XYZ file of C-alpha atoms in Angstrom:
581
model
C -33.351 -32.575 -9.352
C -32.547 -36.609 -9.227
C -33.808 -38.701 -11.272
C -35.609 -40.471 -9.020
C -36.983 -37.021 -7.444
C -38.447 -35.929 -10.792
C -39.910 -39.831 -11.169
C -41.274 -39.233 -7.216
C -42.487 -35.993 -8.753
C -44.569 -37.143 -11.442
C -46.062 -40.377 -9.913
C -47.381 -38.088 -6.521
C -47.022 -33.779 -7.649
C -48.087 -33.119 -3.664
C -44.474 -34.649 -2.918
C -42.573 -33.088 -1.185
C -38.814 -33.188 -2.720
C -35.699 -31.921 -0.528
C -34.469 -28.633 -1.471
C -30.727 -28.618 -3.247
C -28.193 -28.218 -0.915
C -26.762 -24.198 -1.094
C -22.996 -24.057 -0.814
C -21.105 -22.260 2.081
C -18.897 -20.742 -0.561
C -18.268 -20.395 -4.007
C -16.863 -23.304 -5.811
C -13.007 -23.825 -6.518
C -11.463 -21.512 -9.789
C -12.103 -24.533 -12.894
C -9.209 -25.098 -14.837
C -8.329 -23.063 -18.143
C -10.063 -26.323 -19.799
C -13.568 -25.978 -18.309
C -13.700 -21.813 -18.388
C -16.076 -20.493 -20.052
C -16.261 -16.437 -20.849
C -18.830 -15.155 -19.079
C -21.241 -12.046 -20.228
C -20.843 -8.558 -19.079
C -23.178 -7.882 -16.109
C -24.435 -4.499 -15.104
C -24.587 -1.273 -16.927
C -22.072 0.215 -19.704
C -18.969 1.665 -18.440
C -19.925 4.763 -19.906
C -22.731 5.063 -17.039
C -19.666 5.116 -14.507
C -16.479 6.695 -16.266
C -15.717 10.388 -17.456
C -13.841 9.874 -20.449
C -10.569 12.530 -20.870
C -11.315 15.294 -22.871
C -9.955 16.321 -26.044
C -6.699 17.824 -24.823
C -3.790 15.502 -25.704
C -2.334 13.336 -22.664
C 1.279 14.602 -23.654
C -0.026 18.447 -23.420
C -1.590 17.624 -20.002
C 1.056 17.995 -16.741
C 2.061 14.482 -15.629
C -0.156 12.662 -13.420
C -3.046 15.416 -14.091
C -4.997 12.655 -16.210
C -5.544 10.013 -13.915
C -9.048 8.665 -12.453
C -8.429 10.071 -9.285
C -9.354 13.357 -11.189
C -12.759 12.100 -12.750
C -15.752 11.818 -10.855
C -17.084 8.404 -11.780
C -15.810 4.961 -12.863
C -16.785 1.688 -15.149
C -17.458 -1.865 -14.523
C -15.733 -5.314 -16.104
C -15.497 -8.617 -16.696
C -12.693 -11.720 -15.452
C -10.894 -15.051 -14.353
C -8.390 -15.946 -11.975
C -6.244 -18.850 -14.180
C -4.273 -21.240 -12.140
C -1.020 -20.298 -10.361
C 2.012 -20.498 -13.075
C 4.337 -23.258 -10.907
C 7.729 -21.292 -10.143
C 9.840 -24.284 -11.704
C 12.574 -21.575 -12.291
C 13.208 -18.553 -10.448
C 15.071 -17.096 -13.215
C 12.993 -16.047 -16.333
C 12.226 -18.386 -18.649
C 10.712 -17.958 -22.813
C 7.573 -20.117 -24.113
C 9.845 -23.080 -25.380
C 10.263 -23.734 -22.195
C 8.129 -27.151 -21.184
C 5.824 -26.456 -18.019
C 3.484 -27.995 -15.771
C 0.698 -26.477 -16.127
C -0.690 -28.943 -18.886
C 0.106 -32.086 -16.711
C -1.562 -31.119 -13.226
C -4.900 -29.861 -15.011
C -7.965 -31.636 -13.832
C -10.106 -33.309 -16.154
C -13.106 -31.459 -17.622
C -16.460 -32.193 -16.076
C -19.986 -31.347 -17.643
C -22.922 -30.098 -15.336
C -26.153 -32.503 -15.507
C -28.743 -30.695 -17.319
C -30.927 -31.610 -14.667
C -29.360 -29.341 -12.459
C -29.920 -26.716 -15.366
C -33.595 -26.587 -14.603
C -33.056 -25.745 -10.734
C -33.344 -22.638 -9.062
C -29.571 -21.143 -9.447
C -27.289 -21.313 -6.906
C -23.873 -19.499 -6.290
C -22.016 -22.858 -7.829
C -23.967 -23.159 -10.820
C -22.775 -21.685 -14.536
C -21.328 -18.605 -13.900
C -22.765 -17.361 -10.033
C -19.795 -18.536 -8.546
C -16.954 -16.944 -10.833
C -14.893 -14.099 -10.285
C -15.331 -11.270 -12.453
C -11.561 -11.326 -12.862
C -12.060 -14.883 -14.883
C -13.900 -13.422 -17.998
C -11.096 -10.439 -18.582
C -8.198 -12.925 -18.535
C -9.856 -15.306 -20.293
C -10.371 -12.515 -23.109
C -6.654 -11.760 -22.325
C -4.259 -13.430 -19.635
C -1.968 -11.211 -19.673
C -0.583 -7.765 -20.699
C 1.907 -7.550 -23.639
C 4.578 -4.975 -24.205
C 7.338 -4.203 -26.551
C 10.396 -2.441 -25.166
C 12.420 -0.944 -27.903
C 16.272 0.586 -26.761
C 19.379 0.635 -27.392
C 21.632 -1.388 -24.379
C 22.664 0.434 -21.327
C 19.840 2.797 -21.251
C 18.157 0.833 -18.485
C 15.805 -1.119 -19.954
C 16.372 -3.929 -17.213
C 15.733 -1.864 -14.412
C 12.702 -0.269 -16.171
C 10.895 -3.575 -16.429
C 12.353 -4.690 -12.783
C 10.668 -1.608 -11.069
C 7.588 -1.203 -13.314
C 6.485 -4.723 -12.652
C 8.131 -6.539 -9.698
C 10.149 -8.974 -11.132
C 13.637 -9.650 -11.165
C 15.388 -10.051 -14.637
C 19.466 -10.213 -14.932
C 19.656 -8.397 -18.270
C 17.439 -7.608 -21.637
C 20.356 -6.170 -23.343
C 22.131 -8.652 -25.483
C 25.538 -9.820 -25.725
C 26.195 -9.085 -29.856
C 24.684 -5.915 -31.537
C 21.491 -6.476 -33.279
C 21.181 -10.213 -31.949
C 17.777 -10.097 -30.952
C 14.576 -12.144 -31.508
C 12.218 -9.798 -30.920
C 9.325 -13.027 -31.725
C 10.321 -14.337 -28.495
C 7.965 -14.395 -25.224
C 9.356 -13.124 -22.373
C 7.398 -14.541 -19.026
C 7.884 -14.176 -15.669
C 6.906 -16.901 -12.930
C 7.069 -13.396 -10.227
C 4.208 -11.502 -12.111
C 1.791 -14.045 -14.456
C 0.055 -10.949 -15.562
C 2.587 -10.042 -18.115
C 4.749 -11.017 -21.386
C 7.329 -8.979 -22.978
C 9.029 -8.312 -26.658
C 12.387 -6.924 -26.660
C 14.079 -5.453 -29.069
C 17.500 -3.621 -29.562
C 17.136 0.574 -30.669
C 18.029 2.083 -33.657
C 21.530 2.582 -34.709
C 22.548 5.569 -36.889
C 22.006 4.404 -40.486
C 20.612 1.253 -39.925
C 17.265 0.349 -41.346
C 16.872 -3.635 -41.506
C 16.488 -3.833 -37.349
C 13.652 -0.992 -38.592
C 11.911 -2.769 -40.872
C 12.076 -6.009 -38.857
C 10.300 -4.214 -35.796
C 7.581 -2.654 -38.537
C 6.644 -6.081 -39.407
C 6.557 -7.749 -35.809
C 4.367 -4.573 -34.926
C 2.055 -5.263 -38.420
C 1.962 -8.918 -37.664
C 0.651 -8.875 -34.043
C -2.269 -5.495 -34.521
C -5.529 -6.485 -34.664
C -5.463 -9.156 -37.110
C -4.909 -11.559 -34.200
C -6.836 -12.108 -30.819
C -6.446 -9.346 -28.801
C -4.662 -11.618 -26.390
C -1.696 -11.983 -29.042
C -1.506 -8.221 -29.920
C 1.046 -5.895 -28.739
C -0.930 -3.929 -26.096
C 1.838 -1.222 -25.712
C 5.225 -0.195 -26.726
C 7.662 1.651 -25.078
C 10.715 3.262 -26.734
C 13.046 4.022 -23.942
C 15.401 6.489 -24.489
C 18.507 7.788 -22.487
C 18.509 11.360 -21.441
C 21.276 12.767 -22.963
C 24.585 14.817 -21.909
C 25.741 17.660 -22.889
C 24.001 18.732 -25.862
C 23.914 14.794 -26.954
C 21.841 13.726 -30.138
C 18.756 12.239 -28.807
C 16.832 10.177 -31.394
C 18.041 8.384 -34.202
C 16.522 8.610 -37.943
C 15.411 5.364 -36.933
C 13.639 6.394 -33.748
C 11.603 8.889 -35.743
C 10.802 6.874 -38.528
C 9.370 3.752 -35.905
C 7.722 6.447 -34.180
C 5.539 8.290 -36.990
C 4.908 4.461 -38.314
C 3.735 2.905 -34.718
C 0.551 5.237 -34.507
C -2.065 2.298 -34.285
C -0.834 0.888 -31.222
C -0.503 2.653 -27.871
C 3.113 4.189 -27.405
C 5.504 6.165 -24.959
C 8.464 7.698 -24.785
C 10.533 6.922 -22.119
C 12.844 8.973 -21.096
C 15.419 7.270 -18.687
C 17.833 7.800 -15.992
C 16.378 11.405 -15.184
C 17.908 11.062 -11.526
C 21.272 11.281 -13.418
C 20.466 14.379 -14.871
C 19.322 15.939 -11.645
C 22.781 14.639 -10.124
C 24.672 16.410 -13.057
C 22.945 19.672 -11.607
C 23.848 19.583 -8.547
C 27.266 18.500 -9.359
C 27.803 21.819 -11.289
C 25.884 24.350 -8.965
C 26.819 27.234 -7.732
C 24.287 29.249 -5.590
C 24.208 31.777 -2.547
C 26.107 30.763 0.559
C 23.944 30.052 3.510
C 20.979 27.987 0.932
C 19.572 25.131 2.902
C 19.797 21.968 1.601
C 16.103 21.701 0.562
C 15.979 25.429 -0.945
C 19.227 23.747 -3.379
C 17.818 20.337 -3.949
C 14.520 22.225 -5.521
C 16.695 24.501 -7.304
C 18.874 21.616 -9.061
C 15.618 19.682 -9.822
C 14.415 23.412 -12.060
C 16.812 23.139 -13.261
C 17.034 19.403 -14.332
C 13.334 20.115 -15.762
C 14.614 23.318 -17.606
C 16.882 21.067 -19.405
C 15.041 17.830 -19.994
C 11.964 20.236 -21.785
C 15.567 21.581 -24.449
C 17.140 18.614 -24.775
C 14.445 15.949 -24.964
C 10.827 17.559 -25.701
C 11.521 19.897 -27.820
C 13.252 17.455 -30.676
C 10.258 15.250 -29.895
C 7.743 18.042 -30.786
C 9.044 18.818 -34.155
C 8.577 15.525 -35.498
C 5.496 14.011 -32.991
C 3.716 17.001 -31.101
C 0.944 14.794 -29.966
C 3.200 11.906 -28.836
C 2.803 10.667 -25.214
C 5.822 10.631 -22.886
C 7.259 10.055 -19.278
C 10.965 10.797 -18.117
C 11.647 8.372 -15.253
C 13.933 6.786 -12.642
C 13.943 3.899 -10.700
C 15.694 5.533 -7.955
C 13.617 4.989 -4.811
C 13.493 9.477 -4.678
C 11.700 9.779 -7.971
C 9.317 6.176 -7.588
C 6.539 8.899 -8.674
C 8.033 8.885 -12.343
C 7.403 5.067 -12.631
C 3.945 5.776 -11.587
C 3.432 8.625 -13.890
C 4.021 6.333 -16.343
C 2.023 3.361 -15.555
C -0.797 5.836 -15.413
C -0.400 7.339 -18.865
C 0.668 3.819 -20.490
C -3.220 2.452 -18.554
C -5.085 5.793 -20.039
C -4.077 4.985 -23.591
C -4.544 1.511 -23.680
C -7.916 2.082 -22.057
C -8.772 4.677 -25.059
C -7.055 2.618 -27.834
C -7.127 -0.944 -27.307
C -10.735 -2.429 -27.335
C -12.133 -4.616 -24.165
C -10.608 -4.523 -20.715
C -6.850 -4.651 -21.630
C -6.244 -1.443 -19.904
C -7.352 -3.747 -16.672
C -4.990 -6.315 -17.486
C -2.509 -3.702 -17.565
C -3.180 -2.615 -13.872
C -3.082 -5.844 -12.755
C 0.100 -6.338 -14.317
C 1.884 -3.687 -13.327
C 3.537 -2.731 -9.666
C 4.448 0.221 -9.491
C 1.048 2.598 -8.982
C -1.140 2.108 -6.508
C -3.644 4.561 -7.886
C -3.813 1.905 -11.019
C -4.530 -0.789 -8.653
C -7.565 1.330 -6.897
C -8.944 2.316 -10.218
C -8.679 -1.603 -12.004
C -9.930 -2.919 -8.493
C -12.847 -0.610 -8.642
C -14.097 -1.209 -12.208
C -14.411 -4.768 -11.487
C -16.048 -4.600 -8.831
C -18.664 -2.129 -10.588
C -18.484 -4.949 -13.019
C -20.811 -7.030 -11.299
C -20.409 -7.801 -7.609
C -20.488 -4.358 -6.198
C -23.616 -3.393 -7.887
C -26.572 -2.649 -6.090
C -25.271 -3.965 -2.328
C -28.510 -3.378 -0.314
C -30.841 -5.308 -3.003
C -28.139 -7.971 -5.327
C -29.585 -9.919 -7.416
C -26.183 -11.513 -8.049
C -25.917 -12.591 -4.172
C -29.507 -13.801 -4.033
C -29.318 -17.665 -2.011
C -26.145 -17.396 -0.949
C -24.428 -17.937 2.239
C -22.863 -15.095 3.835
C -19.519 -16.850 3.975
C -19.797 -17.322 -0.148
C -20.663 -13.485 -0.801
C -17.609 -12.505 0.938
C -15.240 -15.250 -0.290
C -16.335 -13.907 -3.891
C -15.852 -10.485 -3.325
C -12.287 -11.373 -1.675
C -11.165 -13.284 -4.730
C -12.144 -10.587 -7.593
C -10.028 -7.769 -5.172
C -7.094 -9.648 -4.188
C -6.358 -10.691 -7.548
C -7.148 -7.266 -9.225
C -4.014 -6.337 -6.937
C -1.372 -8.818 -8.361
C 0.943 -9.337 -5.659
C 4.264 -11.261 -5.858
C 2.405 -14.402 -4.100
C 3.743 -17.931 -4.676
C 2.665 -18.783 -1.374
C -0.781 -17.683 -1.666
C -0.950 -15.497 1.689
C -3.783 -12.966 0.173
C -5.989 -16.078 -1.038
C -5.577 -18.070 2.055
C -8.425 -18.430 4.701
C -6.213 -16.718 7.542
C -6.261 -13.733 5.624
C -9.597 -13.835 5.000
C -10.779 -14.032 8.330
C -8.876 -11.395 9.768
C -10.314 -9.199 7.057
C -13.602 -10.829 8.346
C -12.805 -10.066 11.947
C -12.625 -6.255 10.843
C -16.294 -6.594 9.308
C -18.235 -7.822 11.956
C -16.826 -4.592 13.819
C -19.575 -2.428 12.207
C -21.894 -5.224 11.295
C -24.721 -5.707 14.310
C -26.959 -2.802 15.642
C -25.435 -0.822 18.440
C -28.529 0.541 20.068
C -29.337 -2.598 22.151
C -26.048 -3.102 24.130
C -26.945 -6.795 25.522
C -26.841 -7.827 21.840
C -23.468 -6.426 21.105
C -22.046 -8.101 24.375
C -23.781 -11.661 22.877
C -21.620 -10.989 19.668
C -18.229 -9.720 21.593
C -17.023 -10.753 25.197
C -14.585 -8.304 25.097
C -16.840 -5.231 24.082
C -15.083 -2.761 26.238
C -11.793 -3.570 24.355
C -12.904 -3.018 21.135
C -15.701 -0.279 21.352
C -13.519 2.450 19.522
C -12.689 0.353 16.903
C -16.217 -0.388 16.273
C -16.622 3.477 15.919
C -18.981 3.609 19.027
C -16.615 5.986 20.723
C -13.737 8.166 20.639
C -10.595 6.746 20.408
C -8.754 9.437 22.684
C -8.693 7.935 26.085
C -10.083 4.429 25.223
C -8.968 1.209 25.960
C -6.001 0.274 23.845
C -7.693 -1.796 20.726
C -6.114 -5.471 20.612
C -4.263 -6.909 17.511
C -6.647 -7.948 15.457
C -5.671 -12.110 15.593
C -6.384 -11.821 19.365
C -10.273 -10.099 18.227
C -11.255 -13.677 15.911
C -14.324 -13.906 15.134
C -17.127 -14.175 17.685
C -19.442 -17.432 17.592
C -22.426 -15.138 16.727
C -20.626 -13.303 13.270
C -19.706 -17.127 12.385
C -23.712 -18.057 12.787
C -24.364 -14.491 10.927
C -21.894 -15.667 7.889
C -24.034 -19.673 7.497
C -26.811 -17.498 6.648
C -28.163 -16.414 3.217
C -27.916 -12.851 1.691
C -30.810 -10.910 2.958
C -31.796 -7.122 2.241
C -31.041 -5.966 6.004
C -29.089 -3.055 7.518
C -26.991 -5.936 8.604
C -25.738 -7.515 5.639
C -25.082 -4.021 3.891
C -22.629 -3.047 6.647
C -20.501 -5.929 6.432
C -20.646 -6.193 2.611
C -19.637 -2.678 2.427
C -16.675 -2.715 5.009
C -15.538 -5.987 3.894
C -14.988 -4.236 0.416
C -13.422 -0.916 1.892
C -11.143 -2.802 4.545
C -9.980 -5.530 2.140
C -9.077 -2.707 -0.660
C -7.720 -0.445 1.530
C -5.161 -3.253 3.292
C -4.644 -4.035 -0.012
C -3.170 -0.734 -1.210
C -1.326 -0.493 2.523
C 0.463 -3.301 1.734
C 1.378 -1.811 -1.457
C 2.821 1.213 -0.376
C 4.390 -0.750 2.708
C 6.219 -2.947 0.002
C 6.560 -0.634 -2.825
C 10.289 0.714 -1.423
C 11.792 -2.931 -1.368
C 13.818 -4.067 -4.019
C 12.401 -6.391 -6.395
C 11.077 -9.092 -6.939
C 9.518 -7.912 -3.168
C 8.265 -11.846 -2.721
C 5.152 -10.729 -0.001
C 5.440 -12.431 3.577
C 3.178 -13.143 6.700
C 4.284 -10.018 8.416
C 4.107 -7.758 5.654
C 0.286 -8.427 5.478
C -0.091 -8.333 9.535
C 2.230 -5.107 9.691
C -0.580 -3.713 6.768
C -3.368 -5.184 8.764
C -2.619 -3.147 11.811
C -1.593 0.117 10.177
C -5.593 0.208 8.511
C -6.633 -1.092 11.921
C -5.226 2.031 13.864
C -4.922 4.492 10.805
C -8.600 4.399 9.398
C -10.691 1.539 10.212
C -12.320 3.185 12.659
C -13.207 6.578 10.377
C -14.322 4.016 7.866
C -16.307 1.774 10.265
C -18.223 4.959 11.676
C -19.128 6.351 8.093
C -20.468 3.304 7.067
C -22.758 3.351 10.477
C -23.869 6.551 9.777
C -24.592 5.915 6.044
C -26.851 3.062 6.832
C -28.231 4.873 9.856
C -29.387 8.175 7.954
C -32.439 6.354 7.065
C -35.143 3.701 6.695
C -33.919 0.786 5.082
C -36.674 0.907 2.526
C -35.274 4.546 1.669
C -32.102 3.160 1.644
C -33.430 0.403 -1.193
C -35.076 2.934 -3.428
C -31.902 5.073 -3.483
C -29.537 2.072 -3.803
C -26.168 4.262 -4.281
C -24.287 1.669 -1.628
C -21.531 0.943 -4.194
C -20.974 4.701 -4.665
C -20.413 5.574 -1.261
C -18.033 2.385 -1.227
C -15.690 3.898 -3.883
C -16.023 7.145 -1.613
C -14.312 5.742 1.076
C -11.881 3.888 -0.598
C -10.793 7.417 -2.632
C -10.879 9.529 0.742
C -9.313 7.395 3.238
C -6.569 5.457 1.367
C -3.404 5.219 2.220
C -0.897 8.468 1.233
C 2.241 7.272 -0.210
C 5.550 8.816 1.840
């Protein structure tokens, strides 16, 4: 309240004083000088997420430990920092000078009049992404790759996180500064440490890596510890020594911080198989393919994990490729690099980590989802988090916190931009108003008859081909719906909880359309409308009608006291998204 409001105030208390003024939307991201971390909201993680059991990750079969398999999930907490200006398109170290510093806007205070006022979606923290308070903890996630040159360390980092580096080998043996800060204007999410492997006989490169590793554990802010290390090893040929004294040594000393084994170039092996087989004439091509790739297991599990078990048993691993037949491998081990940072490192690193990485699209689902439970997904049909404001502002929050869980290679902003937004809109107001008085839906939508399958009203077979969804917009009454306030009506909770399914589940469409491209896979305009329309004809519609029929099955008030919205969210996201080919 003014000043002269509060003076009004005191001289006549029957005054009447103009309400504040509620913002259409959140306000814009501050600047990393006016963030502020932001508390936890809603309940423990442990209310939400079925920790692994006791079994070792490296004695489980690959892939068998990921969320998909546990029942529940967690919350968390964020911040979306300002874009890192591409001034380079090449990678570039932290000596470098940049930008950022100069175009920063000036700090600025809230009055502490305002403090006093009913809160609004602008005020303190209502209007923040969850993402802010995670990467203000931690900006980004921080890996050491250890390995000799030529085992594909490059391509490793290329694949596993969308970004296009020329080399991390070096040029002379053992020149390495392993204190430098590798950064990457195509993914802001991470930094890496490189260093060269262990030669036979060598032990100052050893002892130098001990004492980068000792120096950044948790003596430092978690944002300056080493979050991960991988030791990337070459498969080797014919009967080839496979670790180094040195390798050994770093790995029984590295125990406090999370660390795999990676096993490289495991396409090459498989090639080296069918190079040198000799089956029954008349095999089909499939029947020998599946034979050579036995094979190439049968001798990975002689040659690589069984000198691994003799010296670390309990040691986590992944063989991989970045071959575009064996993508899977990469994902296998983003997904056991995630589990142990989530068990090891304190906080929401392990979220960081999704973000960070491209290459699994179940790691982007499961990060996406825990923020969400963080906070804004909690309790849809009654939030007290979304209480006074518009509409518009619920859904321009909820679009921030999942498009930046996802991470794309963005410079241009696409997934952030208000085209986007609407079209994800116009696929909302699909399921949002009551179908049971037909006038009404014809006041929302002049071109009912066009669109009545995707709205789940009937069956697609033999219906109207649906229109692309820029030629649907939205409709003059969903625009009226959106100025108003968050309310606790069937209404609202439909288009809260398709705006969350359709926007995550374009989201990993788009993934899985870009994943095969080569990186640094720089996203475009038609990627996202070729993504927009697969979910449109794929499974909007399934989606749309289970959502109906959720909020349908009965009384609204029943619908309050149960208040499980958010879990039949995460339902649909797990059961209808997108299988990768």
């Amino acid at each position: 309240m003014s000043f002269c409001g509060l003076f009004q105030r005191c001289l006549n208390p029957q005054a009447s004083v103009s309400p504040p003024i509620i913002s259409l939307n959140p306000p814009p991201i501050p600047n990393e000088a006016t963030r502020s971390s932001q508390p936890s909201r809603g309940p423990p993680r442990e209310n939400y997420r079925v920790l692994t059991t006791s079994v070792p990750l490296s004695q489980q079969q690959e892939g068998s430990h990921t969320r998909d398999n546990n029942p529940a999930y967690s919350p968390a907490t964020s911040l979306i920092p300002p874009p890192i200006v591409n001034e380079d398109p090449r990678w570039f170290d932290s000596s470098r000078p940049s930008s950022r510093a100069k175009n920063r806007a000036p700090t600025t205070s809230v009055p502490s009049s305002r403090q006093q006022e009913r809160p609004h979606a602008e005020d303190n923290d209502r209007g923040s992404p969850t993402t802010e308070s995670i990467l203000k903890q931690c900006p980004r996630f921080r890996i050491l790759l250890v390995g000799k040159s030529g085992v594909g360390k490059s391509s490793l980092i290329n694949h596993a996180f969308n970004v296009d580096i020329a080399t991390v080998s070096h040029k002379e043996h053992g020149v390495c500064n392993i204190d430098k800060e590798i950064f990457s204007p195509q993914n802001p999410r991470f930094v890496l440490h490189d260093s060269q492997g262990f030669e036979p006989s060598e032990i100052a490169n050893l002892d130098k890596v001990k004492s980068f590793v000792e120096s950044h554990g948790a003596g430092v802010d978690l944002k300056d510890r080493i979050h991960a290390i991988w030791l990337c090893v070459q498969i080797p040929f014919a009967g080839g020594r496979v670790f180094e004294k040195g390798d050994e040594e770093f790995l029984k000393f590295a125990k406090q911080v999370p660390i795999v084994v990676v096993f490289t170039q495991f396409d090459k092996l498989v090639r080296r198989m069918e190079e040198n087989f000799t089956g029954e004439v008349g095999m089909s091509e499939v029947d020998i393919n599946e034979l050579c790739l036995q094979k190439a297991n049968a001798e990975f599990e002689m040659s690589c994990l069984e000198p691994l078990r003799k010296f670390a048993p309990r040691l986590e691993y992944a063989k991989t490729s970045v071959n575009d037949a064996y993508r899977h491998t990469l994902a296998n081990l983003i997904e056991r690099t995630q589990a142990l940072v989530e068990h090891q490192v304190e906080g929401d690193v392990w979220i960081v980590s999704a973000m960070a990485q491209r290459a699994s699209a179940q790691a982007k689902i499961d990060s996406s989802i825990q923020v969400g439970m963080k906070r804004y997904w909690q309790n849809l049909a009654s939030s007290t988090e979304l209480t006074d404001w518009t509409l518009e502002g619920c859904l321009t929050i909820l679009h921030r916190d999942i498009a930046s869980s996802w991470n794309f290679n963005d410079p241009n902003n696409l997934l952030s931009g208000k085209d986007f937004q609407n079209r994800v809109m116009t696929l909302a107001q699909l399921v949002t108003p009551d179908t049971s008085n037909t006038s009404e839906l014809r006041s929302w939508f002049q071109n009912l008859d066009q669109i009545q399958s995707m709205m789940g009203l009937t069956s697609a077979l033999g219906s109207v081909a649906a229109p692309a969804i820029a030629a649907i917009g939205l409709s003059a009454m969903f625009k009226n719906f959106l100025a108003g306030v968050y309310q606790k009506t069937p209404e609202v909770l439909r288009c809260l909880m398709a705006y969350i399914v359709d926007l995550t589940l374009v989201m990993d469409q788009l993934f899985l359309n870009t994943l095969p491209l080569k990186p640094p896979r720089l996203l475009t305009a038609e990627q996202i409308d070729a993504a927009l329309e697969d979910y449109k004809n794929l499974e909007a519609v399934k989606v749309h009608r289970a959502i109906r029929e959720y909020v349908n099955q009965a009384t609204f008030s029943e619908i309050l006291s149960v208040n499980d919205a958010q879990q039949k969210v995460i339902e649909l996201i797990k059961q209808h998204r997108a299988k990768d080919a």
